[in-house]
Amino acid sequence: MTIKWLKAAGIRAVKTAAQTAIGVIGATTVFSQVNWYVVGGTVLLATITSLLTSLAGLPEVTDSGDNK
């Protein structure tokens, strides 16, 4: 793992976390009050899943040796 990969995976994970939070908050407000434990747990799971998925490869990070 390079610095470039860590940065790209981190950005992707933060975006995934934000998208998941928006979806879960929206869904829970339709049914009842927002359960912040459910929101937090779901966001955490989505973030971990995003990072694990990034291990398979990131299209924005090439193998050309550019590690900036």
Tab-separated table of C-alpha atoms in Angstrom:
chain	number	residue	atom	x	y	z
A	1	MET	CA	0.000	0.000	0.000
A	2	THR	CA	1.253	3.396	-0.963
A	3	ILE	CA	0.428	6.866	0.277
A	4	LYS	CA	-1.530	7.462	-2.930
A	5	TRP	CA	-3.563	4.286	-2.350
A	6	LEU	CA	-4.243	5.176	1.289
A	7	LYS	CA	-5.424	8.647	0.298
A	8	ALA	CA	-7.681	7.329	-2.494
A	9	ALA	CA	-9.119	4.562	-0.287
A	10	GLY	CA	-9.693	7.035	2.538
A	11	ILE	CA	-11.524	9.482	0.286
A	12	ARG	CA	-13.651	6.663	-1.117
A	13	ALA	CA	-14.453	5.392	2.400
A	14	VAL	CA	-15.470	8.869	3.617
A	15	LYS	CA	-17.757	9.308	0.610
A	16	THR	CA	-19.286	5.879	1.254
A	17	ALA	CA	-19.802	6.743	4.928
A	18	ALA	CA	-21.550	10.012	4.058
A	19	GLN	CA	-23.790	8.377	1.462
A	20	THR	CA	-24.695	5.586	3.876
A	21	ALA	CA	-25.485	8.035	6.680
A	22	ILE	CA	-27.773	10.031	4.419
A	23	GLY	CA	-29.584	6.879	3.325
A	24	VAL	CA	-29.965	5.418	6.801
A	25	ILE	CA	-31.070	8.710	8.379
A	26	GLY	CA	-33.591	9.197	5.588
A	27	ALA	CA	-34.925	5.660	5.904
A	28	THR	CA	-35.207	5.742	9.688
A	29	THR	CA	-37.025	9.075	9.721
A	30	VAL	CA	-39.661	7.604	7.423
A	31	PHE	CA	-40.371	4.774	9.866
A	32	SER	CA	-39.758	6.412	13.254
A	33	GLN	CA	-37.200	8.404	15.206
A	34	VAL	CA	-33.569	8.324	14.120
A	35	ASN	CA	-31.754	5.588	16.020
A	36	TRP	CA	-28.211	6.966	16.122
A	37	TYR	CA	-26.747	3.606	17.187
A	38	VAL	CA	-28.142	2.018	14.020
A	39	VAL	CA	-26.894	4.924	11.907
A	40	GLY	CA	-23.413	4.748	13.458
A	41	GLY	CA	-23.163	0.976	13.183
A	42	THR	CA	-24.330	0.959	9.578
A	43	VAL	CA	-21.939	3.764	8.624
A	44	LEU	CA	-19.040	1.981	10.337
A	45	LEU	CA	-19.825	-1.276	8.531
A	46	ALA	CA	-20.098	0.511	5.170
A	47	THR	CA	-16.776	2.289	5.760
A	48	ILE	CA	-14.995	-0.957	6.611
A	49	THR	CA	-16.562	-2.647	3.593
A	50	SER	CA	-15.386	0.213	1.370
A	51	LEU	CA	-11.811	-0.099	2.646
A	52	LEU	CA	-11.833	-3.873	2.182
A	53	THR	CA	-13.235	-3.493	-1.329
A	54	SER	CA	-10.461	-1.007	-2.091
A	55	LEU	CA	-7.927	-3.763	-1.392
A	56	ALA	CA	-9.040	-5.337	-4.688
A	57	GLY	CA	-7.859	-2.223	-6.486
A	58	LEU	CA	-8.670	1.388	-7.109
A	59	PRO	CA	-9.013	2.654	-10.673
A	60	GLU	CA	-7.664	6.069	-9.672
A	61	VAL	CA	-4.402	4.495	-8.453
A	62	THR	CA	-2.207	3.079	-11.184
A	63	ASP	CA	0.657	0.626	-10.880
A	64	SER	CA	2.980	2.948	-12.833
A	65	GLY	CA	5.158	3.551	-9.787
A	66	ASP	CA	3.799	7.047	-9.166
A	67	ASN	CA	3.570	7.020	-5.353
A	68	LYS	CA	3.000	10.720	-4.681
